[in-house]
C-alpha cells in the first residue's frame, strides 16, 4: 500500500505485541472491559484489591466515572517502594541539566525513595494533609519528580504550573485550587537564561487570594527576596525531618492531581485525575505504545508542567520500573543538535517529542543531526498536534534512518494517556495518521450537525469516544457542571474530544484539527491541518497556520500564516508559488486567499499554535483576543497585527 511503513521483522519479534496479538487483546478490551481491566489491574500493587472494576456512565447530565472504586493503593509506593527489592540500584531518573558543561545525575530507585520520603515529611511539617492542594512551580529538575511523588505519598493533590508561566497565570491557578503550599526554586535555567522563579511567586502571591507557604529548592544559588514570613528553604527543612514516611492509604478514586489544559481553545480547565485508574492507564500505555522493555532508557522531552510530562516522564515510566530521562534545557541550546547529543550520550532507546520541536529542528537543516550516533534509538514518538507528513518523513528519515517506528500518539490532558496510537510491533504506520485505538478505547466519528454515528469505515466528522477508559479525567476542579457541559452535552452519550477526524478505508484515524478550526469554503468543510501540511511540504516553508476569515463570495476564505525556512526571503512570487502549490496538491477549493509572512506564530507555552488568536487577526478583530494567559511570546501577536495585509 502507498506510503505504509511496516515495522522490521526483528522489531516485531522482540516487541511485546504483534498485529494478531493487538487484534485479540483489543477485541477483549472492548467486549469484556471488566475482565480485561480487572486483569490489567494486577500490574499495580494494591493495599486493598479492587473487586468493582468499572462503574461509568456518559448519560447526560448524570455523567459519572469510577474505576476500581473499592480498591486502595498508594501511587508513590507503586512508583518507588515496590521496585526497591528488585531494582534498588537501578537508575530511575537520569537528569540532564541545561548547561552542557554541568554533569548529568543518575538517581537510583533507592535514592529516589529517600528523597521522596524526606520531601513528604517536609510537606507534613508545613501542615499539608491528605486532600490538600500543593502547587509545583519548578524547573525540570529531579526535585519536581520528588515533589510530585511526595504529594502522592501523603495523599496531597498536586497541581503543576509550567515554570515559563507568568505570575498572573500562577496566581490564577493557586487561587482556583486554593493551594496550601507552593513549591518553587530560586531560579530556573533554560536555554542559557535564568528565570527568577521566586520573584514570580512573590509577585503572584501579592495578587493571590490565598496565603500559601512557599517551599524553595536551591537550584542556581542566586540572591532571592524572602517574604516576611511563610518562606522555607527545602534543604533547611530536610535537616529537621527523618526519612521514614509511610505511604498514605488512598482510594483508587481519590484525586492524584489537578492539571490545567493548555488553553489553545479558551480558558484553561482544571482537569482532575484519579489515583488508581490514571496510574494504571499511564503504565500500560507507556509499556505498549513505546514497547518499553526492562533496561531501556526512555526520554520524553515534554515539561512536567504538561500532562505528557506527568504520564510519560514520571508516573508511567516509574510505575513500570523504567529509567526515565529528564531534561532541563531546550532543543536549540547550545545549538540545534542538543536532542541528538543527549540521545547519544545517554543511549536513549525511546525518544518522544512534539511536532513543533520537529518542525523547528527541520528548519535548521540536517547538519545538526548528522554526526551523532543515534543507533540506540528504537522507537520515535510524537504528540501535541497533528504532525505534517513532511515533518513525519524528516523524523523518520533523518532521525530514525528509516528503521524506527514512529508512534503518533493522539490524546489530551483530559484522557490521561494515549487513546489513538500505533503500537510499534503491531501497527504499520502512515505519515500523519495516529492510526488505531489503544486497548479499551472505542472511538466513534459523529456527524457534526446531526450527531449521528458514521458507521462506514471511510468517513469524516467529529471524534468522540463511546465508553470510558481508566485514565479518563473525573471532573473539572470545583466545577463539575463545566465538566459535563464541555465534554458530554453537545453529543449525548459520548465523550466529545473537540477534535475533528477522518477515518480512512483501513480504519486509520487522521486528526484534522480542532472542530472550532474547521473552515467552510463555498460549502466545502475543510480541516486546517490538510492545508497546513501542504504548505509545510513546500521546501521554502518551515511552519504554517491556516484559519478562515469572512469572504464575500465564498463565505469563508483561507488565510495562511507562513514561516519560512532559514535563508528564504518573502516575495510576491513566492505567494503565487505557494498558492499554486496548494491548489495542485489538494484542489482549487483549497487555494489560499491570503498569505501573511509570520516570523513567529502565537503558541501556547506547550508549543501548540493558537489558531483562535490567528482567527481574530484574520477577521480584523483585534479588540477581543480572548484568554492570552498561556501565550508563549505575546510580541509575536503584536507583530502579526502590525503587518496584517489588506484584504
Ligand atoms: P485547551 O483544551 O485548554 O484548549 P489543549 O487542547 O491544547 O488546550 P492539551 O490537552 O494539551 O490542551 O492538548 C490536547 C489536544 O492536542 C488534542 O485535543 C488535539 O487537538 C491535540 N493533539 C494532541 N496529540 C495529537 C496528535 N498526535 N495528533 C493530532 N492532534 C493532537
Ligand atoms: Mg483541549
XYZ file of C-alpha atoms and ligand atoms in Angstrom:
679
model
C 0.000 0.000 0.000
C 1.119 3.540 -0.768
C 3.147 5.144 1.982
C 2.539 2.407 4.534
C 5.512 1.775 6.820
C 5.823 -1.777 8.115
C 7.876 -2.416 11.251
C 11.006 -4.512 10.641
C 10.566 -8.266 11.303
C 13.161 -8.413 14.105
C 11.489 -5.481 15.834
C 8.138 -7.259 15.578
C 9.607 -10.465 17.032
C 11.107 -8.663 20.018
C 8.041 -6.466 20.644
C 5.537 -7.027 23.451
C 2.818 -7.422 20.893
C 2.363 -8.030 17.159
C -0.628 -7.312 14.951
C -2.501 -10.538 15.779
C -1.851 -10.001 19.473
C -3.184 -6.470 19.198
C -6.355 -7.571 17.425
C -7.043 -10.217 20.039
C -6.320 -8.018 23.048
C -8.210 -5.074 21.620
C -11.284 -7.203 20.971
C -11.279 -8.474 24.532
C -10.709 -4.991 25.947
C -13.861 -3.618 24.344
C -16.049 -6.741 24.562
C -15.172 -7.531 28.152
C -13.810 -4.360 29.769
C -14.415 -5.703 33.283
C -12.357 -8.824 32.623
C -9.662 -7.005 30.680
C -9.106 -4.177 33.168
C -9.590 -6.467 36.145
C -6.617 -8.471 34.880
C -4.578 -5.395 33.980
C -5.135 -4.001 37.488
C -2.656 -6.654 38.632
C 0.165 -4.539 37.238
C -0.281 -2.310 40.296
C 0.352 -3.099 43.959
C -2.914 -2.660 45.824
C -3.335 -2.279 49.551
C -6.900 -3.498 49.009
C -7.566 -5.359 45.767
C -10.441 -3.813 43.796
C -13.461 -6.040 43.259
C -15.603 -3.430 41.486
C -13.800 -2.724 38.229
C -15.889 -0.371 36.125
C -18.783 1.848 37.108
C -19.162 4.526 34.476
C -21.877 6.318 32.576
C -21.734 9.016 29.900
C -25.506 9.611 30.147
C -26.128 13.346 30.176
C -26.373 15.030 32.690
C -25.613 12.229 35.158
C -22.091 11.572 33.928
C -20.140 9.585 36.479
C -16.829 7.800 36.094
C -15.441 5.359 38.643
C -12.820 2.692 38.161
C -11.632 0.197 40.777
C -13.767 2.114 43.260
C -13.270 -0.216 46.225
C -9.538 -0.585 45.611
C -6.916 1.115 47.787
C -3.330 1.896 46.877
C -0.602 4.477 47.102
C 0.768 5.882 43.855
C 4.236 6.727 45.229
C 4.607 3.233 46.693
C 3.785 1.873 43.231
C 6.310 4.131 41.520
C 9.118 3.720 44.051
C 8.846 1.375 47.041
C 7.807 -1.746 45.216
C 10.885 -1.562 42.977
C 13.395 -1.393 45.831
C 13.799 -5.096 46.258
C 14.403 -5.901 42.596
C 15.920 -2.689 41.241
C 17.036 -0.505 44.138
C 20.358 0.221 42.461
C 18.953 0.772 39.002
C 18.786 4.355 37.740
C 15.256 5.662 37.999
C 15.910 9.181 36.733
C 18.707 10.486 34.541
C 18.850 14.234 34.840
C 20.450 16.240 32.033
C 20.991 19.869 33.086
C 20.534 22.908 30.857
C 24.247 23.683 30.688
C 26.163 21.048 28.712
C 29.236 21.504 30.866
C 27.319 20.567 34.046
C 27.352 16.917 34.934
C 24.307 14.704 34.443
C 22.870 12.974 37.520
C 21.798 9.361 37.865
C 19.266 8.854 40.647
C 18.652 5.248 41.665
C 15.338 3.916 42.891
C 16.827 3.716 46.388
C 17.919 7.369 46.310
C 14.563 8.317 44.876
C 12.874 6.597 47.801
C 14.898 8.545 50.361
C 14.382 11.870 48.614
C 10.641 11.371 48.231
C 10.188 10.335 51.869
C 12.134 13.326 53.142
C 10.279 15.682 50.853
C 6.978 14.210 52.045
C 7.954 14.741 55.668
C 8.781 18.370 54.900
C 5.328 18.860 53.420
C 3.832 17.339 56.548
C 5.930 19.746 58.652
C 4.292 22.560 56.696
C 0.892 21.203 57.689
C -0.051 19.520 54.410
C -2.657 16.797 54.852
C -4.437 14.284 52.687
C -6.619 16.097 50.164
C -4.773 19.453 50.450
C -3.554 21.054 47.225
C 0.093 21.803 46.531
C 1.176 23.903 43.552
C 4.501 22.930 41.998
C 6.250 25.696 40.039
C 9.668 24.270 39.317
C 12.179 23.932 36.509
C 12.868 20.481 35.060
C 14.928 19.247 37.969
C 14.657 15.958 39.865
C 13.001 17.821 42.751
C 9.948 18.250 40.505
C 9.533 14.470 40.443
C 10.301 14.218 44.172
C 7.649 16.840 44.868
C 5.003 15.052 42.786
C 5.705 11.713 44.440
C 5.904 13.289 47.889
C 2.405 14.676 47.410
C 1.185 11.298 46.199
C 2.797 9.648 49.199
C 0.852 11.698 51.741
C -2.315 11.982 49.664
C -1.970 15.658 48.788
C -3.193 16.729 45.336
C -0.522 18.398 43.237
C -1.058 20.944 40.544
C 1.974 21.723 38.438
C 2.255 25.116 36.823
C 4.796 25.333 33.985
C 7.792 27.405 35.112
C 7.507 29.547 31.983
C 4.133 30.910 33.115
C 3.767 34.470 34.338
C 2.987 35.479 37.927
C -0.616 36.169 36.845
C -1.118 32.716 35.404
C 0.411 31.235 38.544
C -1.847 33.302 40.817
C -4.959 32.204 38.905
C -4.082 28.559 39.411
C -3.102 28.965 43.065
C -6.448 30.640 43.677
C -8.500 28.201 41.631
C -7.265 25.179 43.572
C -6.766 27.008 46.913
C -3.217 25.800 47.348
C -1.763 25.334 50.812
C 1.864 25.287 49.651
C 3.706 26.489 46.553
C 6.929 24.669 45.738
C 9.393 26.664 43.660
C 13.118 27.295 43.194
C 15.329 30.357 43.405
C 15.819 30.432 39.643
C 15.191 28.319 36.563
C 17.953 27.980 33.974
C 16.652 27.296 30.480
C 18.462 27.757 27.206
C 21.272 29.634 28.940
C 18.950 32.189 30.516
C 17.599 32.240 34.049
C 14.023 32.963 35.082
C 13.720 34.319 38.605
C 11.057 31.925 39.751
C 10.944 33.011 43.367
C 10.366 36.622 42.248
C 7.461 35.390 40.134
C 5.995 33.598 43.126
C 6.332 36.719 45.264
C 4.530 38.778 42.631
C 1.854 36.139 42.172
C 1.106 35.929 45.883
C 0.675 39.695 46.180
C -2.330 39.315 43.883
C -3.495 35.961 45.181
C -6.468 35.476 47.455
C -4.637 32.578 49.120
C -1.759 32.671 51.570
C 0.214 29.516 50.910
C 3.589 28.667 52.425
C 6.428 28.708 49.883
C 8.987 25.927 49.816
C 12.121 26.810 47.859
C 14.535 24.449 46.150
C 18.047 25.821 45.757
C 18.905 25.469 42.061
C 21.019 28.438 40.945
C 22.182 29.850 44.277
C 21.184 33.363 43.171
C 20.011 36.046 45.611
C 16.299 35.891 46.314
C 13.873 38.028 48.253
C 12.163 36.283 51.164
C 8.670 37.368 52.129
C 8.258 38.455 55.742
C 7.005 35.004 56.650
C 5.957 31.667 55.212
C 9.077 31.076 53.087
C 11.235 27.997 53.662
C 14.332 26.505 52.048
C 13.832 22.840 51.234
C 17.375 21.866 52.242
C 16.985 23.511 55.647
C 13.649 21.845 56.253
C 15.058 18.486 55.212
C 17.624 18.688 58.005
C 14.780 18.704 60.504
C 12.918 15.633 59.274
C 13.588 11.919 59.092
C 13.497 9.759 56.001
C 10.800 7.400 57.147
C 7.391 8.250 55.768
C 4.778 5.506 55.478
C 2.616 5.898 52.363
C -0.967 7.028 52.946
C -3.713 4.582 52.011
C -5.698 6.123 49.160
C -8.893 5.103 47.476
C -8.487 4.424 43.745
C -10.834 7.332 43.025
C -9.054 9.872 45.261
C -7.654 12.689 43.107
C -3.940 12.385 42.336
C -3.524 15.731 40.641
C -5.153 18.732 39.022
C -3.678 19.978 35.789
C -4.824 22.953 33.770
C -5.153 22.379 29.994
C -3.004 24.330 27.523
C -5.605 26.967 26.746
C -5.456 26.528 22.965
C -9.199 26.924 22.672
C -10.102 29.121 25.649
C -9.805 29.482 29.417
C -7.786 26.548 30.824
C -9.752 23.838 32.609
C -8.594 22.294 35.914
C -8.538 18.661 34.873
C -8.770 16.218 37.804
C -7.151 12.784 37.544
C -7.620 9.786 39.815
C -5.069 7.655 41.660
C -5.838 4.092 40.542
C -7.240 4.354 37.035
C -4.857 7.097 35.964
C -1.736 5.299 37.162
C -2.780 2.029 35.583
C -3.505 3.735 32.275
C -0.216 5.690 32.291
C 1.684 2.470 32.996
C 0.035 0.271 30.377
C 0.271 2.887 27.622
C 3.913 3.580 28.455
C 4.717 -0.106 28.148
C 2.838 -0.896 24.920
C 2.987 2.351 22.960
C 6.732 2.684 23.382
C 7.355 -1.060 23.518
C 9.247 -0.409 26.730
C 11.438 -3.276 27.929
C 13.388 -3.608 31.142
C 16.706 -1.804 30.871
C 15.609 0.640 28.179
C 16.338 4.331 28.604
C 13.199 6.330 27.898
C 13.166 10.007 27.044
C 10.096 12.198 26.824
C 11.155 15.784 26.100
C 7.976 17.389 27.435
C 7.961 19.577 30.525
C 6.435 18.110 33.687
C 4.104 21.106 33.502
C 2.158 19.311 30.749
C 0.200 16.106 31.011
C 2.763 14.448 28.754
C 5.378 15.062 31.412
C 3.105 13.717 34.136
C 2.252 10.481 32.343
C 5.447 9.807 30.403
C 8.295 11.320 32.397
C 7.099 10.441 35.864
C 4.092 8.213 36.501
C 4.054 5.738 33.587
C 7.803 5.068 33.447
C 8.303 4.905 37.219
C 5.289 2.633 37.709
C 6.994 0.340 35.186
C 10.376 0.485 36.950
C 11.884 2.252 33.957
C 14.850 4.570 33.566
C 13.416 7.941 32.576
C 15.374 10.908 31.325
C 14.559 14.397 32.498
C 15.981 17.313 30.501
C 16.177 20.810 31.902
C 17.001 22.634 28.686
C 15.633 23.417 25.232
C 16.212 21.714 21.848
C 18.213 24.603 20.409
C 20.704 25.321 23.182
C 23.671 25.443 22.875
C 22.699 24.522 19.301
C 20.043 22.624 17.363
C 21.888 19.354 17.924
C 21.181 19.181 21.664
C 18.488 16.482 21.481
C 20.710 14.220 19.424
C 23.781 14.841 21.549
C 21.712 13.849 24.550
C 20.343 10.710 22.836
C 23.891 9.643 22.023
C 25.236 10.457 25.477
C 22.577 8.541 27.405
C 21.938 5.830 24.806
C 18.268 6.636 24.609
C 16.042 3.813 23.309
C 12.707 5.602 23.033
C 12.508 9.263 22.108
C 9.210 11.157 22.436
C 8.739 14.779 21.373
C 6.292 17.215 19.735
C 5.739 18.246 16.098
C 6.576 21.848 16.990
C 10.096 20.742 18.024
C 10.489 18.527 14.968
C 9.460 21.349 12.622
C 11.778 23.805 14.346
C 14.741 21.420 14.069
C 13.828 20.531 10.494
C 14.026 24.237 9.694
C 17.664 24.301 10.885
C 18.759 21.634 8.424
C 20.092 18.102 8.717
C 23.661 19.060 9.638
C 22.681 19.233 13.315
C 21.580 15.601 13.327
C 24.393 14.137 11.269
C 27.460 13.152 13.201
C 25.587 11.857 16.238
C 25.314 8.149 16.882
C 21.589 7.551 17.164
C 21.773 3.787 16.805
C 20.409 3.223 20.326
C 17.026 4.720 19.346
C 14.430 2.045 18.614
C 11.149 3.969 18.775
C 10.281 7.581 17.946
C 7.158 9.252 19.263
C 5.207 12.445 18.693
C 2.364 14.217 20.499
C 0.616 17.549 20.770
C -0.606 18.442 17.320
C -1.219 16.740 14.015
C 2.209 16.008 12.555
C 2.540 17.113 8.950
C 3.682 14.272 6.692
C 6.687 16.413 5.726
C 7.840 16.597 9.336
C 6.986 12.898 9.841
C 9.185 11.931 6.909
C 12.040 14.088 8.147
C 11.771 12.498 11.599
C 11.637 9.050 10.026
C 14.461 9.507 7.516
C 16.889 11.893 9.181
C 16.479 10.919 12.841
C 15.223 7.337 12.611
C 17.213 6.439 9.468
C 14.098 4.613 8.318
C 14.437 1.910 10.972
C 12.441 3.265 13.933
C 8.650 3.017 14.050
C 7.055 6.412 14.733
C 4.228 6.386 17.246
C 1.960 9.374 16.570
C 0.018 9.434 19.822
C -3.312 11.247 19.906
C -4.540 12.119 23.376
C -5.377 15.041 25.647
C -4.841 16.336 29.162
C -8.326 15.003 29.792
C -7.556 11.460 28.677
C -4.585 10.801 30.986
C -2.795 8.703 28.369
C -2.779 7.720 24.698
C -6.153 6.965 23.110
C -5.247 6.542 19.454
C -1.731 5.430 18.620
C 0.272 2.861 16.725
C 1.961 0.089 18.743
C 5.497 -0.391 17.383
C 5.414 -4.105 16.588
C 1.739 -4.269 15.737
C 0.720 -1.287 13.633
C 2.043 -0.376 10.191
C 2.141 3.424 10.114
C 1.141 6.105 7.629
C 2.754 9.561 7.870
C 0.282 11.911 9.556
C -2.105 9.299 10.936
C -2.455 8.432 14.628
C -3.690 5.048 13.273
C -5.799 2.869 15.613
C -7.247 2.901 19.150
C -5.465 1.722 22.266
C -6.923 -1.096 24.377
C -10.326 -0.300 25.812
C -10.820 2.811 23.663
C -13.892 2.976 21.421
C -13.600 5.950 19.067
C -16.602 6.988 17.007
C -16.913 9.526 14.234
C -20.046 11.654 14.524
C -21.727 13.867 12.004
C -21.065 17.338 13.409
C -24.608 18.576 12.737
C -26.819 15.552 13.326
C -24.629 13.735 15.906
C -25.287 10.513 14.008
C -22.582 7.848 14.314
C -20.872 7.351 10.958
C -20.885 3.584 10.520
C -18.963 3.258 7.264
C -15.241 2.747 7.653
C -14.064 5.618 5.465
C -15.691 8.755 6.800
C -15.138 12.160 8.363
C -16.587 14.152 11.257
C -16.019 14.890 14.928
C -14.085 12.483 17.079
C -15.856 11.167 20.166
C -15.363 8.185 22.470
C -18.210 5.780 23.194
C -17.147 4.386 26.561
C -14.873 5.192 29.484
C -11.249 4.088 29.948
C -9.417 4.097 33.302
C -7.251 7.158 32.584
C -10.179 9.448 31.874
C -10.451 12.707 33.864
C -13.118 12.615 36.558
C -14.192 16.232 36.778
C -13.144 19.864 36.387
C -11.814 21.033 39.735
C -14.572 22.843 41.593
C -16.884 22.898 38.581
C -18.440 19.547 37.785
C -21.066 21.263 35.678
C -18.383 22.642 33.357
C -17.049 19.104 33.013
C -20.433 17.727 31.988
C -21.194 20.656 29.696
C -17.814 20.729 27.960
C -17.493 17.059 27.166
C -20.933 15.446 27.287
C -23.620 17.969 26.406
C -23.195 18.522 22.696
C -23.130 14.862 21.648
C -25.254 12.962 24.165
C -23.898 9.642 25.337
C -20.351 10.304 24.148
C -17.161 11.907 25.376
C -16.611 14.712 22.871
C -12.935 15.371 22.176
C -13.279 18.737 20.456
C -11.167 17.412 17.577
C -12.216 16.594 14.045
C -11.014 13.500 12.256
C -11.088 11.435 9.125
C -11.149 7.639 9.141
C -9.710 6.004 6.037
C -10.583 2.752 4.312
C -8.175 0.855 6.597
C -9.869 2.214 9.706
C -6.951 4.557 10.433
C -7.724 7.844 12.186
C -6.340 11.151 10.922
C -6.814 14.105 13.272
C -7.834 17.081 11.144
C -7.560 19.709 13.904
C -9.945 21.330 16.363
C -13.586 21.273 15.419
C -13.631 25.039 16.064
C -10.967 25.385 13.408
C -12.873 23.706 10.598
C -13.439 26.144 7.752
C -16.269 26.221 5.279
C -15.216 27.391 1.841
C -18.074 27.694 -0.657
C -19.927 24.971 1.203
C -16.929 22.645 1.486
C -15.875 21.802 5.035
C -12.134 21.627 5.401
C -9.789 20.832 8.276
C -6.982 23.321 8.648
C -4.376 20.567 9.096
C -4.544 19.485 5.477
C -3.792 22.930 4.045
C -1.045 23.426 6.622
C 0.579 20.131 5.707
C 0.517 21.056 2.073
C 2.223 24.387 2.780
C 4.836 22.763 5.011
C 5.583 20.288 2.220
C 6.894 23.193 0.127
C 10.691 23.433 0.502
C 10.610 27.132 1.419
C 8.162 26.688 4.318
C 9.055 25.584 7.817
C 5.715 26.186 9.550
C 2.186 27.256 8.647
C -1.095 28.006 10.382
C -4.365 28.262 8.495
C -7.639 29.886 9.594
C -10.865 31.013 7.970
C -11.929 34.653 7.570
C -15.140 36.209 6.255
C -15.159 36.211 2.447
C -17.901 37.925 0.434
C -18.161 35.246 -2.213
C -17.070 32.009 -0.579
C -18.471 32.525 2.904
C -15.056 31.818 4.330
C -11.706 32.375 2.715
C -8.422 30.647 3.511
C -5.985 32.783 5.438
C -2.478 31.362 5.865
C 0.290 32.425 8.186
C 3.582 31.135 6.846
C 7.011 30.885 8.473
C 9.866 30.434 6.021
C 12.914 28.193 6.278
C 16.131 29.853 7.326
C 17.640 31.694 4.357
C 14.324 32.072 2.459
C 13.018 35.545 1.602
C 9.336 36.534 1.332
C 8.250 37.769 -2.107
C 5.115 38.188 -4.226
C 6.428 35.466 -6.485
C 6.606 33.094 -3.535
C 2.999 33.921 -2.591
C 1.906 32.904 -6.088
C 4.055 29.818 -5.950
C 2.572 28.669 -2.652
C -0.966 29.301 -3.894
C -0.306 27.184 -6.959
C 1.390 24.542 -4.848
C -1.602 24.063 -2.517
C -4.039 24.268 -5.414
C -2.357 21.453 -7.292
C -1.746 19.469 -4.100
C -5.288 19.459 -2.680
C -7.528 21.097 -5.278
C -8.774 24.503 -6.419
C -11.070 24.805 -3.397
C -8.060 24.833 -1.053
C -6.157 27.614 -2.789
C -5.030 30.126 -0.140
C -6.685 33.542 -0.417
C -4.258 35.377 1.831
C -0.707 34.577 2.806
C 0.812 36.547 5.629
C 4.516 36.088 6.379
C 4.964 35.197 10.015
C 8.448 35.230 11.517
C 6.778 33.573 14.514
C 3.373 32.073 15.295
C 1.426 32.568 18.527
C 1.792 29.364 20.511
C 0.831 28.099 23.894
C 3.691 27.508 26.267
C 3.459 23.851 25.302
C 4.143 24.767 21.692
C 0.683 24.479 20.157
C -0.402 27.031 17.589
C -3.231 29.205 18.958
C -5.462 29.416 15.923
C -8.223 31.200 17.821
C -5.928 34.267 18.072
C -4.890 33.963 14.424
C -8.581 33.789 13.500
C -9.198 37.100 15.296
C -6.323 38.760 13.430
C -7.548 37.361 10.114
C -11.020 38.693 10.921
C -9.535 42.132 11.658
C -10.926 41.846 15.179
C -8.014 42.775 17.422
C -10.094 44.007 20.336
C -11.101 40.647 21.781
C -8.296 38.160 21.542
C -9.695 36.103 24.438
C -7.612 34.393 27.117
C -3.956 35.032 26.281
C -2.557 33.975 29.655
C -0.918 30.841 28.257
C 0.630 32.576 25.239
C 4.370 31.955 24.978
C 5.516 35.149 23.208
C 2.942 37.960 23.233
C 5.118 40.140 20.962
C 4.527 37.679 18.119
C 0.877 38.730 18.144
C 1.738 42.450 18.006
C 3.956 41.811 15.015
C 1.242 39.930 13.151
C -1.340 42.642 13.874
C 1.029 45.370 12.701
C 1.822 43.519 9.491
C -1.598 42.248 8.567
C -2.017 42.619 4.777
C -5.078 44.450 3.397
C -7.873 42.061 2.428
P -7.404 23.584 25.761
O -8.190 22.318 25.939
O -7.268 24.378 27.003
O -7.855 24.390 24.577
P -5.351 21.946 24.533
O -6.475 21.205 23.909
O -4.258 22.440 23.637
O -5.889 23.172 25.408
P -3.982 19.652 25.593
O -4.758 18.703 26.406
O -2.573 19.939 25.957
O -4.700 21.036 25.672
O -3.969 19.176 24.078
C -4.784 18.168 23.543
C -5.031 18.446 22.088
O -3.810 18.401 21.346
C -5.907 17.435 21.378
O -7.276 17.689 21.606
C -5.504 17.629 19.915
O -6.151 18.754 19.348
C -4.025 17.915 20.018
N -3.239 16.688 19.821
C -2.533 16.015 20.753
N -1.876 14.972 20.220
C -2.169 14.958 18.904
C -1.791 14.117 17.791
N -0.961 13.092 17.928
N -2.315 14.411 16.584
C -3.148 15.447 16.424
N -3.525 16.284 17.415
C -3.043 16.050 18.640
Mg -8.290 20.630 24.701
